[in-house]
mmCIF file of C-alpha atoms and ligand atoms in Angstrom:
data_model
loop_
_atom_site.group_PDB
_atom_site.id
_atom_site.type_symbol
_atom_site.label_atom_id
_atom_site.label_comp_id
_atom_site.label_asym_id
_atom_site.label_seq_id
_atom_site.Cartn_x
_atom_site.Cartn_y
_atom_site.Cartn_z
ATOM 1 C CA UNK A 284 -182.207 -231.879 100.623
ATOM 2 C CA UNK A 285 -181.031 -234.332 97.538
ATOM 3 C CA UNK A 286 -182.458 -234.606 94.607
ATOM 4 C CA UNK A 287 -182.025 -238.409 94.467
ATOM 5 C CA UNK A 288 -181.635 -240.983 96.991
ATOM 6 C CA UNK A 289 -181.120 -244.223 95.598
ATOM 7 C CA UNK A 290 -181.546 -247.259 98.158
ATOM 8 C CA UNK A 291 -179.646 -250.339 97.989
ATOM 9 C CA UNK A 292 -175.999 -250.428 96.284
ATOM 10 C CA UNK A 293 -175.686 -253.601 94.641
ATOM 11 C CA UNK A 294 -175.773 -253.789 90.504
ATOM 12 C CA UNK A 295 -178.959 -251.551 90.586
ATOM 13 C CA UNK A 296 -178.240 -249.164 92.674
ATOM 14 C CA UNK A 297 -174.905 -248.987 91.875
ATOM 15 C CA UNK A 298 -175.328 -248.390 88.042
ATOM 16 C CA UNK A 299 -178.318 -245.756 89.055
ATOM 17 C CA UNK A 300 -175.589 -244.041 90.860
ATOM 18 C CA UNK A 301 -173.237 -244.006 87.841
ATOM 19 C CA UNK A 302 -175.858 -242.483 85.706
ATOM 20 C CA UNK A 303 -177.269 -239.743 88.305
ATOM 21 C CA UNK A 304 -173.538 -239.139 89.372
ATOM 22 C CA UNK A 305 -173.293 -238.316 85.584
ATOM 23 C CA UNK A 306 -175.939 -236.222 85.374
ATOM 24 C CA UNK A 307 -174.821 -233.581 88.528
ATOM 25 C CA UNK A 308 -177.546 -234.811 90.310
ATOM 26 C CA UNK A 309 -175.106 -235.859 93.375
ATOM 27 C CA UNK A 310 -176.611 -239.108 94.529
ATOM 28 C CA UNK A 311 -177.065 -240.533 97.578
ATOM 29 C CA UNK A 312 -176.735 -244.227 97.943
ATOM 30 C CA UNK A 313 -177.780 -245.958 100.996
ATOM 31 C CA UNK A 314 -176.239 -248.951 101.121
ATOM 32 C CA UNK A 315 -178.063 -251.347 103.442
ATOM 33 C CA UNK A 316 -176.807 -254.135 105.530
ATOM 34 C CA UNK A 317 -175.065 -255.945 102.310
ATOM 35 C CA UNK A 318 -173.468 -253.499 101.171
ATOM 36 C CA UNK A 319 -172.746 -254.622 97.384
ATOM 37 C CA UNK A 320 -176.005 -256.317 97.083
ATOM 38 C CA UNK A 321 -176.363 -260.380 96.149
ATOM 39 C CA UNK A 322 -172.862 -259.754 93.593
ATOM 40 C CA UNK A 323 -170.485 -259.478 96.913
ATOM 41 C CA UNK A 324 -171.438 -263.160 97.978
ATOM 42 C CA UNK A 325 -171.123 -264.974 95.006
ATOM 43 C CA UNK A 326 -167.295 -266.022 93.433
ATOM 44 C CA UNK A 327 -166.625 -266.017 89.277
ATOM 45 C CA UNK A 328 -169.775 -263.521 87.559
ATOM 46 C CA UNK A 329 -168.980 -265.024 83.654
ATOM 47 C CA UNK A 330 -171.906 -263.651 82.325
ATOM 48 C CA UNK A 331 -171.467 -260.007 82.675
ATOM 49 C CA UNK A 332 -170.744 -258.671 79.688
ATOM 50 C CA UNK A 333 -167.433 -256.832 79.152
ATOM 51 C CA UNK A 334 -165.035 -259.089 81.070
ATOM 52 C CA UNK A 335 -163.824 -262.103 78.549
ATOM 53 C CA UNK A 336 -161.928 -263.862 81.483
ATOM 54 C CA UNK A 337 -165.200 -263.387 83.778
ATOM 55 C CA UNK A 338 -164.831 -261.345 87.358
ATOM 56 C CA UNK A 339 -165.380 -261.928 90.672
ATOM 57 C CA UNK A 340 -169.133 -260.323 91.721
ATOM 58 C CA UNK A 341 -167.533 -258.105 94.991
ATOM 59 C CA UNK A 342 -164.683 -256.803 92.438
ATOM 60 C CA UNK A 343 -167.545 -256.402 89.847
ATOM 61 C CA UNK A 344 -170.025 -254.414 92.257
ATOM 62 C CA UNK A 345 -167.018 -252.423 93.475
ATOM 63 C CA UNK A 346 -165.776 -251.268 90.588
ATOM 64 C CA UNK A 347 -169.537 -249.781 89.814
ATOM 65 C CA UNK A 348 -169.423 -248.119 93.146
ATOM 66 C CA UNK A 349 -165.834 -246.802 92.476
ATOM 67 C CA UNK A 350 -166.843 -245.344 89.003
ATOM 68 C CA UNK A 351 -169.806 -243.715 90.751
ATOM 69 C CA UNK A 352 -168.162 -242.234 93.081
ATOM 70 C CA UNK A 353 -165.468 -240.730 90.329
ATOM 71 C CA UNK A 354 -168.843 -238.671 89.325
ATOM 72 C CA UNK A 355 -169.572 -237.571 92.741
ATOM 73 C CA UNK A 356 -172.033 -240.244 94.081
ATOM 74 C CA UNK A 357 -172.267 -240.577 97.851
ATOM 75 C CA UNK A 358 -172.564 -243.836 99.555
ATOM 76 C CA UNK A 359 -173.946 -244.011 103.002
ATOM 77 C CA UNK A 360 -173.595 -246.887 106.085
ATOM 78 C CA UNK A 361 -176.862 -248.426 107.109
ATOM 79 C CA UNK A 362 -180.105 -249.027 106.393
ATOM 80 C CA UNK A 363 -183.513 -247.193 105.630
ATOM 81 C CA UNK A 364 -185.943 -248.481 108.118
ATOM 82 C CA UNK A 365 -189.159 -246.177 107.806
ATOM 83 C CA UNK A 366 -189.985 -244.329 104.787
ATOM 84 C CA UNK A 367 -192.733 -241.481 104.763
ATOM 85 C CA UNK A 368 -193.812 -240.835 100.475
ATOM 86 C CA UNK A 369 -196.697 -239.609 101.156
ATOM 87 C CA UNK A 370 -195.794 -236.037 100.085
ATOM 88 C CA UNK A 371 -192.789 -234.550 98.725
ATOM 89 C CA UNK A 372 -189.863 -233.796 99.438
ATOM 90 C CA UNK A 373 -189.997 -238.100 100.978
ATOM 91 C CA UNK A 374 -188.638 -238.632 104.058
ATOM 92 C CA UNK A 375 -186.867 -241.247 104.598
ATOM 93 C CA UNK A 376 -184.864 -242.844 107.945
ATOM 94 C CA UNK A 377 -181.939 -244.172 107.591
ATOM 95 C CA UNK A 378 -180.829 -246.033 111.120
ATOM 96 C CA UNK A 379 -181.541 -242.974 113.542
ATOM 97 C CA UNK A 380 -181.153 -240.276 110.824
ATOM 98 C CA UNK A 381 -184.426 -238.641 108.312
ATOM 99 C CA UNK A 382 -183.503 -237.595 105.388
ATOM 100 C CA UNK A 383 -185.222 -235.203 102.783
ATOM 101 C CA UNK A 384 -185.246 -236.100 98.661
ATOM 102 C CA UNK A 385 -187.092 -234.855 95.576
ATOM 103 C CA UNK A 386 -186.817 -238.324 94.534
ATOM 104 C CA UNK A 387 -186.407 -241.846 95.306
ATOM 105 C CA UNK A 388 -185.226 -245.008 93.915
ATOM 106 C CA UNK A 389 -185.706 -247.929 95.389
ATOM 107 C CA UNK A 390 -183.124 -251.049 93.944
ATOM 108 C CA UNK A 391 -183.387 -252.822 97.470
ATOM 109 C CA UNK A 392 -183.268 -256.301 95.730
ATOM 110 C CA UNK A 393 -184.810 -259.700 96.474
ATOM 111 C CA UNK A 394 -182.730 -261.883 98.839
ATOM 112 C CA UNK A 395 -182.451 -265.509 98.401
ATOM 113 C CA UNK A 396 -184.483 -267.682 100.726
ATOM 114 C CA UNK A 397 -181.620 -269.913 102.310
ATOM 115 C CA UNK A 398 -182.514 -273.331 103.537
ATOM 116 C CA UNK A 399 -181.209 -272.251 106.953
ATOM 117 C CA UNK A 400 -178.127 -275.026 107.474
ATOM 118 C CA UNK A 401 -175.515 -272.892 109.297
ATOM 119 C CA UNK A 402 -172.570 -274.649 106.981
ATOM 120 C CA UNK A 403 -174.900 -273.116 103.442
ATOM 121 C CA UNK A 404 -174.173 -270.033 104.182
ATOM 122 C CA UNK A 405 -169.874 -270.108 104.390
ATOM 123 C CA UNK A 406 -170.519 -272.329 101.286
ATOM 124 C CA UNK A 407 -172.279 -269.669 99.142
ATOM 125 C CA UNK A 408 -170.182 -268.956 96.383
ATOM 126 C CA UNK A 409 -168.258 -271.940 96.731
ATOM 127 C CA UNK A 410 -170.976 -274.727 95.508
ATOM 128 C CA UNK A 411 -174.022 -273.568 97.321
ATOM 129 C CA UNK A 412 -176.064 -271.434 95.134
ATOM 130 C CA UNK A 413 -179.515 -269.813 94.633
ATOM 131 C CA UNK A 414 -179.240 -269.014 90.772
ATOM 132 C CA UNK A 415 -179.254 -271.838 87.933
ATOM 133 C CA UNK A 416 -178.714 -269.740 85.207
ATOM 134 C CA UNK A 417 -175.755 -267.689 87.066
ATOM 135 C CA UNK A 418 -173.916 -270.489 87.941
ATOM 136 C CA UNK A 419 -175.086 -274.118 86.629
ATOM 137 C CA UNK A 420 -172.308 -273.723 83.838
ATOM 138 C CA UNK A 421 -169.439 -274.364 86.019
ATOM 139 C CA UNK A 422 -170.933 -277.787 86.725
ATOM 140 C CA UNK A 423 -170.316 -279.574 83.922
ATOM 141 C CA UNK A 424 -170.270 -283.027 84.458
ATOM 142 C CA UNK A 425 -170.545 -282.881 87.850
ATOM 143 C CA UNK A 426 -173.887 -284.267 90.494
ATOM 144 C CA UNK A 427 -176.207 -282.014 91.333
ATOM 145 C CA UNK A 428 -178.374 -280.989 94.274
ATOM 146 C CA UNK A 429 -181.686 -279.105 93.566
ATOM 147 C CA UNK A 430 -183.825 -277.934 96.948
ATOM 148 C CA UNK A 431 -187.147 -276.992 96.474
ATOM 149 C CA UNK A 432 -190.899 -278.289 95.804
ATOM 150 C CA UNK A 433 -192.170 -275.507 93.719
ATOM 151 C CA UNK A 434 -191.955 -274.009 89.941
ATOM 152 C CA UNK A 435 -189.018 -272.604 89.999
ATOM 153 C CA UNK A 436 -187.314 -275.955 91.527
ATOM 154 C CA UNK A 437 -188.717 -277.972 88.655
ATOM 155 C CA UNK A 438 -187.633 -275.306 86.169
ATOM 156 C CA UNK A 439 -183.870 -275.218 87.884
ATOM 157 C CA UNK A 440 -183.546 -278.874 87.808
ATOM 158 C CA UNK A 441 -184.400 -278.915 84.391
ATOM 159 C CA UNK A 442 -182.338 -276.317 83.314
ATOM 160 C CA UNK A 443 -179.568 -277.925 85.286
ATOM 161 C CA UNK A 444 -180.105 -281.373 83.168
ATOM 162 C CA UNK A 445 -178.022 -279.209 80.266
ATOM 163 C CA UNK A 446 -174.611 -279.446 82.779
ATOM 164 C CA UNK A 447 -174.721 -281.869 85.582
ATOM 165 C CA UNK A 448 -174.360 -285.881 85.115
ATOM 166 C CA UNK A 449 -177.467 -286.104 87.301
ATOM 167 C CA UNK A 450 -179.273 -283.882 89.285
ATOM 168 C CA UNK A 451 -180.932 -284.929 92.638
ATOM 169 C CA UNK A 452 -184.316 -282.918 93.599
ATOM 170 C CA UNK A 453 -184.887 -282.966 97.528
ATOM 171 C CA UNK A 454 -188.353 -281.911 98.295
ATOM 172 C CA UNK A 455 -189.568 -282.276 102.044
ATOM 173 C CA UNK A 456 -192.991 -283.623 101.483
ATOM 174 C CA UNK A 457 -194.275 -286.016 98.732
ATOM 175 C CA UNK A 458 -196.560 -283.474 96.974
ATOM 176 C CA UNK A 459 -195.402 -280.108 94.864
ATOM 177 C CA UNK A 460 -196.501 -276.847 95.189
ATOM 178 C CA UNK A 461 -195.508 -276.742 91.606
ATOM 179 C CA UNK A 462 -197.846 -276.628 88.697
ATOM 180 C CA UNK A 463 -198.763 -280.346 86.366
ATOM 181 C CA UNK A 464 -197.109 -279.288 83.502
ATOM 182 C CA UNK A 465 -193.919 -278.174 85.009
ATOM 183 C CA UNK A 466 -193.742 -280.974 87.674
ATOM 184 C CA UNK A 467 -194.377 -283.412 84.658
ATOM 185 C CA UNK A 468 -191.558 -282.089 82.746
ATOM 186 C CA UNK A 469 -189.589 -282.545 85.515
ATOM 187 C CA UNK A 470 -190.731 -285.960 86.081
ATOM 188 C CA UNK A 471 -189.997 -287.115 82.003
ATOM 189 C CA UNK A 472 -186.687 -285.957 82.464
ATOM 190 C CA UNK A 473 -184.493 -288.945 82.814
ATOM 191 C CA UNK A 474 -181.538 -286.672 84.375
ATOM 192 C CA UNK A 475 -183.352 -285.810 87.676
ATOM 193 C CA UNK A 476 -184.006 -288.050 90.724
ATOM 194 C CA UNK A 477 -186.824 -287.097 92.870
ATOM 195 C CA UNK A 478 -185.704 -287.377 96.476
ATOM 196 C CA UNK A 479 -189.378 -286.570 98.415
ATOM 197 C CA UNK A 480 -190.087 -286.835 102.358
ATOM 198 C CA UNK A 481 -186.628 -285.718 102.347
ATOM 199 C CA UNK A 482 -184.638 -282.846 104.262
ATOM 200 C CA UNK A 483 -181.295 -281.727 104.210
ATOM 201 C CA UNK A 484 -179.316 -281.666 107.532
ATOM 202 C CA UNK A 485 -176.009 -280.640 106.970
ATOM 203 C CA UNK A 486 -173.192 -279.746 104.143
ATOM 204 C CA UNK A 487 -170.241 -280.575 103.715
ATOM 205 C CA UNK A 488 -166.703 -279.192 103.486
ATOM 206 C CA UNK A 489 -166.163 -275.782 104.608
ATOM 207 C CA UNK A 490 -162.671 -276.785 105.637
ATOM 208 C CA UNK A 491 -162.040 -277.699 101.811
ATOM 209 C CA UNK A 492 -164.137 -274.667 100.931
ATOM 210 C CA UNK A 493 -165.747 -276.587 98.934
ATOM 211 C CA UNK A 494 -169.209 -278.452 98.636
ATOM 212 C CA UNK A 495 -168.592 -282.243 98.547
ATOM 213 C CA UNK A 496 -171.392 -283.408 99.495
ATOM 214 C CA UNK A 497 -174.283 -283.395 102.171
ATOM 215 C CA UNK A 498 -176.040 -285.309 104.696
ATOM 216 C CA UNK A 499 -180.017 -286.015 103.620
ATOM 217 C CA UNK A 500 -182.401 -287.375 106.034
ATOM 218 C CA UNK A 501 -185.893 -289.463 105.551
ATOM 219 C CA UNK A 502 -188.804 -287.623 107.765
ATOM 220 C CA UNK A 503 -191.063 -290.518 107.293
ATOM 221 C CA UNK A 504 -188.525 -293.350 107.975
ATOM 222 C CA UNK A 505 -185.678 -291.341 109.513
ATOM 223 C CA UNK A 506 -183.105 -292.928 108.016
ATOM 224 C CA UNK A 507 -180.117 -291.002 107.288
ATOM 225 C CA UNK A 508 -177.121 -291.017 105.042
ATOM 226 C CA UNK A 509 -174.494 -288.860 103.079
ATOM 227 C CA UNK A 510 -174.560 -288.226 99.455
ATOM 228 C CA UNK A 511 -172.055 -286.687 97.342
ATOM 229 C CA UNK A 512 -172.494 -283.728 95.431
ATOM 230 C CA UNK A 513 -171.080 -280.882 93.704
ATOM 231 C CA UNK A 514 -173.365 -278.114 93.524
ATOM 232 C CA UNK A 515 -175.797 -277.338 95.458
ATOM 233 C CA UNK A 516 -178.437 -275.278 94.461
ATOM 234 C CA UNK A 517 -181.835 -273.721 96.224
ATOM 235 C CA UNK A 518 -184.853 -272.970 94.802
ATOM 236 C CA UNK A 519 -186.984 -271.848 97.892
ATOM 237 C CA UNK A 520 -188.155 -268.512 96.449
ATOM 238 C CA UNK A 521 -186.809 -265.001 97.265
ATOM 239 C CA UNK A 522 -188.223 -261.928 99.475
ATOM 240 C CA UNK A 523 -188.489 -258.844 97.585
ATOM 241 C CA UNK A 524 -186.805 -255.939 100.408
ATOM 242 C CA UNK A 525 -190.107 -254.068 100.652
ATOM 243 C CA UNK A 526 -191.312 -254.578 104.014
ATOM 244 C CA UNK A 527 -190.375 -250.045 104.643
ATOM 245 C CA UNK A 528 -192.810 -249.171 101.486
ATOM 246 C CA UNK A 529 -195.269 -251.391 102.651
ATOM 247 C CA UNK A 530 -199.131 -249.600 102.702
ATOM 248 C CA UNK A 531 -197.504 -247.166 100.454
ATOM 249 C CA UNK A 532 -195.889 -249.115 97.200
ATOM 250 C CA UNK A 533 -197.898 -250.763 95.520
ATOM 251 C CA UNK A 534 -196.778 -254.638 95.259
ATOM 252 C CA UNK A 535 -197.969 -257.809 94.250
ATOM 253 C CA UNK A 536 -198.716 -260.257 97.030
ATOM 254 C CA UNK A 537 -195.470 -261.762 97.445
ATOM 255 C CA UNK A 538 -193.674 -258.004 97.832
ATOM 256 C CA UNK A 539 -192.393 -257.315 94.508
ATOM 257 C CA UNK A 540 -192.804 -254.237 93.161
ATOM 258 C CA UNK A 541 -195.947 -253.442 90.652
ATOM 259 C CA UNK A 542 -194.547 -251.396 87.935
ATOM 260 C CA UNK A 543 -196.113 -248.961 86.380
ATOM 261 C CA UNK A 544 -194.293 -248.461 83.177
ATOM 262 C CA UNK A 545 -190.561 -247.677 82.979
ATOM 263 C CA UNK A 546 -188.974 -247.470 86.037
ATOM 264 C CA UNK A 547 -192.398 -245.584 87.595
ATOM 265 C CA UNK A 548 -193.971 -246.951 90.702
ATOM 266 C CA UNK A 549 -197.580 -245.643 91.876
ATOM 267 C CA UNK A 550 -195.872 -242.827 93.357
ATOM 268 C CA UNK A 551 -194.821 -239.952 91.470
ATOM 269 C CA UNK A 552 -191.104 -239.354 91.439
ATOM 270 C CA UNK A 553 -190.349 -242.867 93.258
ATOM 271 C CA UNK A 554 -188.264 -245.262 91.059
ATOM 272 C CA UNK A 555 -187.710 -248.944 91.209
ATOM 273 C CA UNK A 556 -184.454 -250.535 89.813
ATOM 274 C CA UNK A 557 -183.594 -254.364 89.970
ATOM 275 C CA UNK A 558 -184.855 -257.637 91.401
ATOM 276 C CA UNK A 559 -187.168 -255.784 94.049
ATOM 277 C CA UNK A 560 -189.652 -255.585 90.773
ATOM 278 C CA UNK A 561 -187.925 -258.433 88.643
ATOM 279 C CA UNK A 562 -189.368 -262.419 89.509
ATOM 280 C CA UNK A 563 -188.528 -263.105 85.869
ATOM 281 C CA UNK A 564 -184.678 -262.191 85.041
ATOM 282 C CA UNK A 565 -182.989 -261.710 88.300
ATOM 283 C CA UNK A 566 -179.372 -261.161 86.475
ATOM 284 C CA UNK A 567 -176.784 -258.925 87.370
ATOM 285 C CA UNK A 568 -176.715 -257.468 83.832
ATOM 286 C CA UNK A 569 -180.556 -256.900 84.030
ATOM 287 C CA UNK A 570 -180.499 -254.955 87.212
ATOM 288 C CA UNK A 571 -178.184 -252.689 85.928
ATOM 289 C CA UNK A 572 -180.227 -252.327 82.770
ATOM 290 C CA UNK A 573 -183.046 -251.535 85.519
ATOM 291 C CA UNK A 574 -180.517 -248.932 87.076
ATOM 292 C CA UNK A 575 -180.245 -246.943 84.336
ATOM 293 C CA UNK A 576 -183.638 -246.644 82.992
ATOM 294 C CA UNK A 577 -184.513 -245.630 86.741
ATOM 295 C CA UNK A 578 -181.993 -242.965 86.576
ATOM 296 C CA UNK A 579 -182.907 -241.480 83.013
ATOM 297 C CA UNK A 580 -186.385 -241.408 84.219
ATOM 298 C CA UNK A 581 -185.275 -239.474 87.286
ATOM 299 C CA UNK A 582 -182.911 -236.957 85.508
ATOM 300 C CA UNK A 583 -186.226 -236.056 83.066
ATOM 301 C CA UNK A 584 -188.747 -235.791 85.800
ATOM 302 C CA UNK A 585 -186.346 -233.147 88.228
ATOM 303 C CA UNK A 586 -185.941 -231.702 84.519
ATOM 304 C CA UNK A 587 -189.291 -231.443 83.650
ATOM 305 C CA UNK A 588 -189.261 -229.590 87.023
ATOM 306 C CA UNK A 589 -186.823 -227.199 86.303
ATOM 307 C CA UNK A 590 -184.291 -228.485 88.741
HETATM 308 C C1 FAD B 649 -175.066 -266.764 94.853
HETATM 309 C C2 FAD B 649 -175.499 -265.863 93.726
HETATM 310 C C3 FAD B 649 -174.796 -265.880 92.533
HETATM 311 C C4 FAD B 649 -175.171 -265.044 91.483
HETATM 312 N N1 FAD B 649 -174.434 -265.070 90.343
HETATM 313 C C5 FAD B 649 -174.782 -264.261 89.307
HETATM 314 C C6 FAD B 649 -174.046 -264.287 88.086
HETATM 315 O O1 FAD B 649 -173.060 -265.025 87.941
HETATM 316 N N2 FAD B 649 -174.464 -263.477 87.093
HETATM 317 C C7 FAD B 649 -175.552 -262.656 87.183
HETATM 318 O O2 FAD B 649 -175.878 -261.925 86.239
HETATM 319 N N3 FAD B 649 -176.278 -262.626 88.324
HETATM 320 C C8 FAD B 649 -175.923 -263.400 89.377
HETATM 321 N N4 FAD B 649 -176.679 -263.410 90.531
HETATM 322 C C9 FAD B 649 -177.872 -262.571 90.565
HETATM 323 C C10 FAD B 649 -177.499 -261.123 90.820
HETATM 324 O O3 FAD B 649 -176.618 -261.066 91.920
HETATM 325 C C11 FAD B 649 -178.743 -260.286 91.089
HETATM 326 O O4 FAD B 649 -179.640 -260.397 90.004
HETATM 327 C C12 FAD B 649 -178.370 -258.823 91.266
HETATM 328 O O5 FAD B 649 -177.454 -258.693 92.339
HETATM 329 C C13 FAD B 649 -179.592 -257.961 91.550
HETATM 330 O O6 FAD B 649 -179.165 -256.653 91.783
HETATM 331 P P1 FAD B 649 -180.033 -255.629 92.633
HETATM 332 O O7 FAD B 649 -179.192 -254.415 92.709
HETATM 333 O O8 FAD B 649 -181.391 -255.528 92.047
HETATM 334 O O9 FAD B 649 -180.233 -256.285 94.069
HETATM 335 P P2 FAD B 649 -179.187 -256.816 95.139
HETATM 336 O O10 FAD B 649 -177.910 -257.208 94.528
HETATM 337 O O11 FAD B 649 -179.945 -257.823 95.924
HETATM 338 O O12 FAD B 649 -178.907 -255.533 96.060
HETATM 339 C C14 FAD B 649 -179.870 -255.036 96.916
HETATM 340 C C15 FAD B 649 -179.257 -253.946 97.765
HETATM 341 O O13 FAD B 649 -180.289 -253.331 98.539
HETATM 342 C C16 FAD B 649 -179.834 -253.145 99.857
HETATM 343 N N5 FAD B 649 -180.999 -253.056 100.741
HETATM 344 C C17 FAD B 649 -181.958 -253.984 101.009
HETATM 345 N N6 FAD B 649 -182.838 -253.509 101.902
HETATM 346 C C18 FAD B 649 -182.433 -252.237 102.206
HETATM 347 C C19 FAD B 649 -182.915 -251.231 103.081
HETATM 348 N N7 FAD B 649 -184.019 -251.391 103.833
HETATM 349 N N8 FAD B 649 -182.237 -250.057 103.159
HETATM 350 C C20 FAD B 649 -181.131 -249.847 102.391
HETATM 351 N N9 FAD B 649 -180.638 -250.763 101.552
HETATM 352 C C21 FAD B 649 -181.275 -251.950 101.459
HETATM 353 C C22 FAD B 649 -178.908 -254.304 100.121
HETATM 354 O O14 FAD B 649 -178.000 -253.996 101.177
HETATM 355 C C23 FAD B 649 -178.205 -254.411 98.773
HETATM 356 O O15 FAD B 649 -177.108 -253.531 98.745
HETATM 357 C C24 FAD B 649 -176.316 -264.205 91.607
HETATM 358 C C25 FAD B 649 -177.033 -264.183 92.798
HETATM 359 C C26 FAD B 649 -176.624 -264.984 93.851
HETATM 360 C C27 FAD B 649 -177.396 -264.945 95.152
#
């Protein structure tokens, strides 16, 4: 029996762990198929506070993991694929194995939505991103590639404006699921060419481990070509890693979690920690932020039980 089982070990979970380790509350992290979380694919992290010269997100992540494991956290291989809260102690499977808690949080993160070219994902990291704000900085200067048709593509591009020379939008059909008001912004702004009835095919050069550029195709006209670029960026949406809770978490439609003040879900003694309840931040900083209010709110609710 634990007393806390955190799930998912990237900056949430990670900095939960820290803070329950802490505490003597022994935590068990579950660690899930990327182990690390969204951190351990990306390069330079130079908005983390605490590291002048910046850090690379796997050596970031680790060294969380490492420092919760100096308090006694446990981490654990695999991932939890059925999930019974509806009494306590939860139960909880992890690959073939149940386990028992007295509570439970979940920091299982929102994964990008890739475009699905096999070359975008050895490029992540490397030019091909899914976060503006994380990494639009180190392309100053430089042409930019925006994927994506709804608000968070026109707000991306925008943002983007403040760093790239120019900044290409490719949007597969010639209307936008964005809103007026952002898609007119995006339209006024004299930085960003709207590529529409467009699709991107390819992207180029792993062997230079770098992106250089990529190869666009018309689906009305079918005319292809090549286009240089920098950074690539895609703004697609994400997928909140609730599928397990589902029927039992509450969420809003799209998956994320519904909080219910705090760190409290709409089951008592479950947690949530991180971009599986976050649409709005999505930083590394902010997820642990998350962590840690999850795992003071833990710590005072085994208290208040006289564990
Ligand atoms: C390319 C890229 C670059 C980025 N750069 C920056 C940056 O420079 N600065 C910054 O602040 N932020 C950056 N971010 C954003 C940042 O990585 C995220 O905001 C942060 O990782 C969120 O942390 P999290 O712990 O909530 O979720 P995640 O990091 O997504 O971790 C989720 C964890 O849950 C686990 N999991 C999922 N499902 C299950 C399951 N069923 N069972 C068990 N475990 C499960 C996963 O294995 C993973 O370990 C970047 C993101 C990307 C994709």
């Amino acid at each position: 029996m634990h007393n806390v089982v955190i799930i998912g070990s990237g900056c949430a979970g990670n900095t939960a762990a820290v803070y329950t380790a802490r505490a003597g509350l022994k935590p068990l992290v579950i660690k899930g198929r990327e182990a690390g979380g969204q951190l351990s694919i990306t390069s330079e992290v130079e908005n983390f506070p605490g590291f002048p010269e910046g850090i690379l997100g796997p050596e970031l992540v680790e060294n969380m993991k490492k420092q919760a494991e100096r308090f006694g956290a446990e981490f654990m291989h695999g991932a939890v694929l059925e999930a019974d809260l509806s009494k306590r102690p939860f139960r909880i499977r992890v690959e073939d194995e149940w386990i028992e808690t007295l509570t439970l949080i979940i920091a299982s993160g929102a994964s990008a939505r890739w475009v699905g070219l096999p070359n975008e994902q050895k490029l992540i990291g490397k030019g091909v991103s899914s976060c503006a704000t994380c990494d639009g900085f180190f392309y100053r200067g430089k042409k930019i590639m925006v994927v994506g048709g709804g608000d968070s593509a026109m707000e991306e591009a925008n943002f983007l404006t403040r760093f790239g020379s120019e900044v290409a939008l490719v949007h597969r059909r010639d209307t936008f699921r964005a809103s007026k008001i952002m898609l007119d912004r995006a339209k006024a702004n004299p930085k960003i060419k709207f590529l529409t009835d467009t699709v991107v095919e390819d992207i180029f050069d792993v062997e230079k481990g770098e992106v250089t550029g990529v190869k666009l195709r018309n689906v009305v006209t079918n005319h292809v070509w090549d286009q240089d670029v920098d950074g690539f960026f895609v703004a697609i949406g994400h997928i909140p890693n609730t599928a397990v809770f589902r029927g039992q978490i509450l969420t809003d439609e799209d998956g994320y979690i519904l909080s219910q003040g705090g760190a409290r879900t709409n089951v008592t003694g479950v947690f949530h920690a991180g971009d599986v309840q976050d649409r709005t931040y999505r930083q590394a900083i902010t997820a642990s932020g998350a962590g840690c209010m999850a795992a003071i709110e833990v710590e005072r609710f085994l208290e208040a039980e006289g564990h």
